[in-house]
Amino acid sequence: LIILIIYSSFININRLLSWINVISDDKYYYEYNSPYFGTIVSEDLYKNIENVTKYIKEENDKGNKVIVFSSKAALYMVQLRQSNSFYDLPFNGNLGKITEEYIFNDLKNKKNTLILVVKDEENIKWQENSEIVKKLKEELESIGTIEDFEVLKP
């Protein structure tokens, strides 16, 4: 038992030191004031977050609100310190009494808004509402793509 405790402690200390080395490196991605400071992400995910948040900022500067209708919304909205209410986490269990029809009609009627939905339907996570995404793609105008998302305009 003592050997197991010593071994576990060694592993945890080793992981802690590795983490400290990563976040104290000059090449570490996030600044101290970032909500993601201390996290370790792949370079691909970091670039994805940077590209999408840059796009959202540019659209915000043009007067457009951007809703990321995906389970990945928090990756971008936390970084931007923005919120789109329940649209930031559109899991089936999070909607409560809100119906698919309500969400679709609300999104369809938004002004000065762009909606980002997952491009490839096979990449929709199991808790996301694929029916709403499918209906949005059918009914709204697609104006382009950014990273893993299709950009829709109501």
mmCIF file of C-alpha atoms in Angstrom:
data_model
loop_
_atom_site.group_PDB
_atom_site.id
_atom_site.type_symbol
_atom_site.label_atom_id
_atom_site.label_comp_id
_atom_site.label_asym_id
_atom_site.label_seq_id
_atom_site.Cartn_x
_atom_site.Cartn_y
_atom_site.Cartn_z
ATOM 1 C CA LEU A 1 0.000 0.000 0.000
ATOM 2 C CA ILE A 2 2.809 2.408 0.863
ATOM 3 C CA ILE A 3 4.523 1.670 -2.455
ATOM 4 C CA LEU A 4 1.254 2.404 -4.298
ATOM 5 C CA ILE A 5 0.859 5.738 -2.472
ATOM 6 C CA ILE A 6 4.474 6.718 -3.243
ATOM 7 C CA TYR A 7 4.053 5.716 -6.899
ATOM 8 C CA SER A 8 0.772 7.691 -7.222
ATOM 9 C CA SER A 9 2.355 10.716 -5.589
ATOM 10 C CA PHE A 10 5.311 10.541 -7.972
ATOM 11 C CA ILE A 11 2.998 10.356 -11.009
ATOM 12 C CA ASN A 12 0.916 13.318 -9.807
ATOM 13 C CA ILE A 13 3.987 15.436 -9.050
ATOM 14 C CA ASN A 14 5.393 14.573 -12.471
ATOM 15 C CA ARG A 15 2.150 15.667 -14.162
ATOM 16 C CA LEU A 16 2.077 18.889 -12.152
ATOM 17 C CA LEU A 17 5.655 19.730 -13.135
ATOM 18 C CA SER A 18 4.901 18.969 -16.798
ATOM 19 C CA TRP A 19 1.863 21.272 -16.680
ATOM 20 C CA ILE A 20 3.905 24.059 -15.055
ATOM 21 C CA ASN A 21 6.562 23.691 -17.750
ATOM 22 C CA VAL A 22 3.959 23.991 -20.501
ATOM 23 C CA ILE A 23 2.166 27.071 -19.166
ATOM 24 C CA SER A 24 5.365 28.888 -18.220
ATOM 25 C CA ASP A 25 6.940 28.394 -21.668
ATOM 26 C CA ASP A 26 7.225 31.505 -23.868
ATOM 27 C CA LYS A 27 5.337 29.650 -26.604
ATOM 28 C CA TYR A 28 2.314 28.991 -24.370
ATOM 29 C CA TYR A 29 -0.862 30.159 -26.117
ATOM 30 C CA TYR A 30 -2.867 31.965 -23.485
ATOM 31 C CA GLU A 31 -2.079 35.162 -21.629
ATOM 32 C CA TYR A 32 -2.548 35.362 -17.865
ATOM 33 C CA ASN A 33 -5.831 37.321 -18.218
ATOM 34 C CA SER A 34 -7.371 34.789 -20.637
ATOM 35 C CA PRO A 35 -10.210 32.621 -19.352
ATOM 36 C CA TYR A 36 -8.232 29.690 -20.770
ATOM 37 C CA PHE A 37 -4.980 30.456 -18.935
ATOM 38 C CA GLY A 38 -3.696 27.192 -17.480
ATOM 39 C CA THR A 39 -5.394 24.947 -20.025
ATOM 40 C CA ILE A 40 -3.436 22.801 -22.406
ATOM 41 C CA VAL A 41 -4.966 22.423 -25.864
ATOM 42 C CA SER A 42 -3.707 21.064 -29.148
ATOM 43 C CA GLU A 43 -2.347 23.547 -31.651
ATOM 44 C CA ASP A 44 -5.216 22.678 -34.023
ATOM 45 C CA LEU A 45 -7.854 23.476 -31.405
ATOM 46 C CA TYR A 46 -6.050 26.684 -30.465
ATOM 47 C CA LYS A 47 -6.023 27.802 -34.126
ATOM 48 C CA ASN A 48 -9.689 26.827 -34.493
ATOM 49 C CA ILE A 49 -10.645 28.958 -31.465
ATOM 50 C CA GLU A 50 -8.552 31.871 -32.729
ATOM 51 C CA ASN A 51 -10.052 31.746 -36.245
ATOM 52 C CA VAL A 52 -13.663 31.470 -35.107
ATOM 53 C CA THR A 53 -13.350 34.161 -32.409
ATOM 54 C CA LYS A 54 -11.671 36.476 -34.922
ATOM 55 C CA TYR A 55 -14.566 35.905 -37.344
ATOM 56 C CA ILE A 56 -17.122 36.588 -34.597
ATOM 57 C CA LYS A 57 -15.334 39.827 -33.602
ATOM 58 C CA GLU A 58 -15.256 40.989 -37.227
ATOM 59 C CA GLU A 59 -18.977 40.299 -37.630
ATOM 60 C CA ASN A 60 -19.740 42.026 -34.308
ATOM 61 C CA ASP A 61 -17.835 45.076 -35.585
ATOM 62 C CA LYS A 62 -20.087 45.056 -38.671
ATOM 63 C CA GLY A 63 -23.152 45.075 -36.416
ATOM 64 C CA ASN A 64 -23.962 41.373 -36.682
ATOM 65 C CA LYS A 65 -24.575 39.151 -33.723
ATOM 66 C CA VAL A 66 -23.175 35.630 -34.119
ATOM 67 C CA ILE A 67 -24.800 32.584 -32.534
ATOM 68 C CA VAL A 68 -22.762 29.376 -32.489
ATOM 69 C CA PHE A 69 -25.510 26.747 -32.368
ATOM 70 C CA SER A 70 -23.289 23.886 -31.262
ATOM 71 C CA SER A 71 -21.913 22.139 -28.228
ATOM 72 C CA LYS A 72 -18.617 23.868 -29.095
ATOM 73 C CA ALA A 73 -20.117 27.347 -28.556
ATOM 74 C CA ALA A 74 -18.520 27.774 -25.141
ATOM 75 C CA LEU A 75 -15.034 27.452 -26.658
ATOM 76 C CA TYR A 76 -15.620 30.718 -28.484
ATOM 77 C CA MET A 77 -18.101 32.605 -26.340
ATOM 78 C CA VAL A 78 -16.126 32.229 -23.108
ATOM 79 C CA GLN A 79 -13.032 33.566 -24.879
ATOM 80 C CA LEU A 80 -15.083 36.544 -26.148
ATOM 81 C CA ARG A 81 -16.903 36.951 -22.831
ATOM 82 C CA GLN A 82 -20.238 36.856 -24.669
ATOM 83 C CA SER A 83 -23.387 34.829 -24.153
ATOM 84 C CA ASN A 84 -26.273 33.795 -26.366
ATOM 85 C CA SER A 85 -28.412 32.340 -23.621
ATOM 86 C CA PHE A 86 -29.516 28.736 -24.163
ATOM 87 C CA TYR A 87 -28.154 28.798 -27.715
ATOM 88 C CA ASP A 88 -24.635 28.438 -26.310
ATOM 89 C CA LEU A 89 -25.420 24.934 -25.069
ATOM 90 C CA PRO A 90 -28.273 23.589 -27.211
ATOM 91 C CA PHE A 91 -28.322 20.085 -25.759
ATOM 92 C CA ASN A 92 -31.643 18.289 -25.805
ATOM 93 C CA GLY A 93 -31.742 18.096 -21.998
ATOM 94 C CA ASN A 94 -30.982 21.809 -21.539
ATOM 95 C CA LEU A 95 -33.964 23.154 -23.430
ATOM 96 C CA GLY A 96 -36.604 22.430 -20.821
ATOM 97 C CA LYS A 97 -40.038 23.457 -22.095
ATOM 98 C CA ILE A 98 -38.591 25.236 -25.125
ATOM 99 C CA THR A 99 -39.648 23.387 -28.267
ATOM 100 C CA GLU A 100 -37.718 22.744 -31.461
ATOM 101 C CA GLU A 101 -40.292 24.831 -33.307
ATOM 102 C CA TYR A 102 -39.771 27.786 -30.953
ATOM 103 C CA ILE A 103 -35.984 27.642 -31.404
ATOM 104 C CA PHE A 104 -36.244 27.336 -35.172
ATOM 105 C CA ASN A 105 -38.722 30.219 -35.488
ATOM 106 C CA ASP A 106 -36.718 32.400 -33.114
ATOM 107 C CA LEU A 107 -33.494 31.843 -35.051
ATOM 108 C CA LYS A 108 -35.230 32.195 -38.416
ATOM 109 C CA ASN A 109 -36.609 35.613 -37.478
ATOM 110 C CA LYS A 110 -33.452 37.153 -36.012
ATOM 111 C CA LYS A 111 -32.208 40.355 -37.619
ATOM 112 C CA ASN A 112 -28.524 41.266 -38.012
ATOM 113 C CA THR A 113 -27.591 37.777 -36.863
ATOM 114 C CA LEU A 114 -25.481 34.998 -38.280
ATOM 115 C CA ILE A 115 -25.830 31.420 -37.101
ATOM 116 C CA LEU A 116 -22.943 28.975 -37.115
ATOM 117 C CA VAL A 117 -23.943 25.315 -37.339
ATOM 118 C CA VAL A 118 -21.773 22.228 -37.739
ATOM 119 C CA LYS A 119 -20.965 21.676 -41.445
ATOM 120 C CA ASP A 120 -20.928 17.901 -41.452
ATOM 121 C CA GLU A 121 -23.937 16.297 -39.838
ATOM 122 C CA GLU A 122 -21.904 13.245 -38.789
ATOM 123 C CA ASN A 123 -19.960 15.611 -36.483
ATOM 124 C CA ILE A 124 -23.075 16.643 -34.551
ATOM 125 C CA LYS A 125 -22.664 15.383 -31.015
ATOM 126 C CA TRP A 126 -25.237 12.968 -29.662
ATOM 127 C CA GLN A 127 -26.853 15.487 -27.304
ATOM 128 C CA GLU A 128 -27.190 18.192 -29.933
ATOM 129 C CA ASN A 129 -30.473 18.564 -31.732
ATOM 130 C CA SER A 130 -29.704 17.450 -35.280
ATOM 131 C CA GLU A 131 -33.287 18.105 -36.420
ATOM 132 C CA ILE A 132 -33.007 21.825 -35.701
ATOM 133 C CA VAL A 133 -29.632 21.996 -37.455
ATOM 134 C CA LYS A 134 -31.011 20.152 -40.469
ATOM 135 C CA LYS A 135 -34.066 22.428 -40.656
ATOM 136 C CA LEU A 136 -31.911 25.564 -40.317
ATOM 137 C CA LYS A 137 -29.695 24.386 -43.180
ATOM 138 C CA GLU A 138 -32.724 23.711 -45.352
ATOM 139 C CA GLU A 139 -34.514 26.997 -44.678
ATOM 140 C CA LEU A 140 -31.786 29.618 -44.172
ATOM 141 C CA GLU A 141 -29.297 31.069 -46.620
ATOM 142 C CA SER A 142 -25.783 29.661 -46.427
ATOM 143 C CA ILE A 143 -23.275 32.478 -46.868
ATOM 144 C CA GLY A 144 -20.007 30.632 -46.264
ATOM 145 C CA THR A 145 -17.993 28.557 -43.856
ATOM 146 C CA ILE A 146 -15.536 29.101 -41.029
ATOM 147 C CA GLU A 147 -13.545 26.159 -39.676
ATOM 148 C CA ASP A 148 -16.038 23.342 -38.801
ATOM 149 C CA PHE A 149 -19.088 25.558 -39.257
ATOM 150 C CA GLU A 150 -21.459 26.611 -41.982
ATOM 151 C CA VAL A 151 -22.557 30.255 -41.686
ATOM 152 C CA LEU A 152 -26.303 30.758 -42.073
ATOM 153 C CA LYS A 153 -28.175 34.021 -42.460
ATOM 154 C CA PRO A 154 -31.834 34.320 -41.468
#
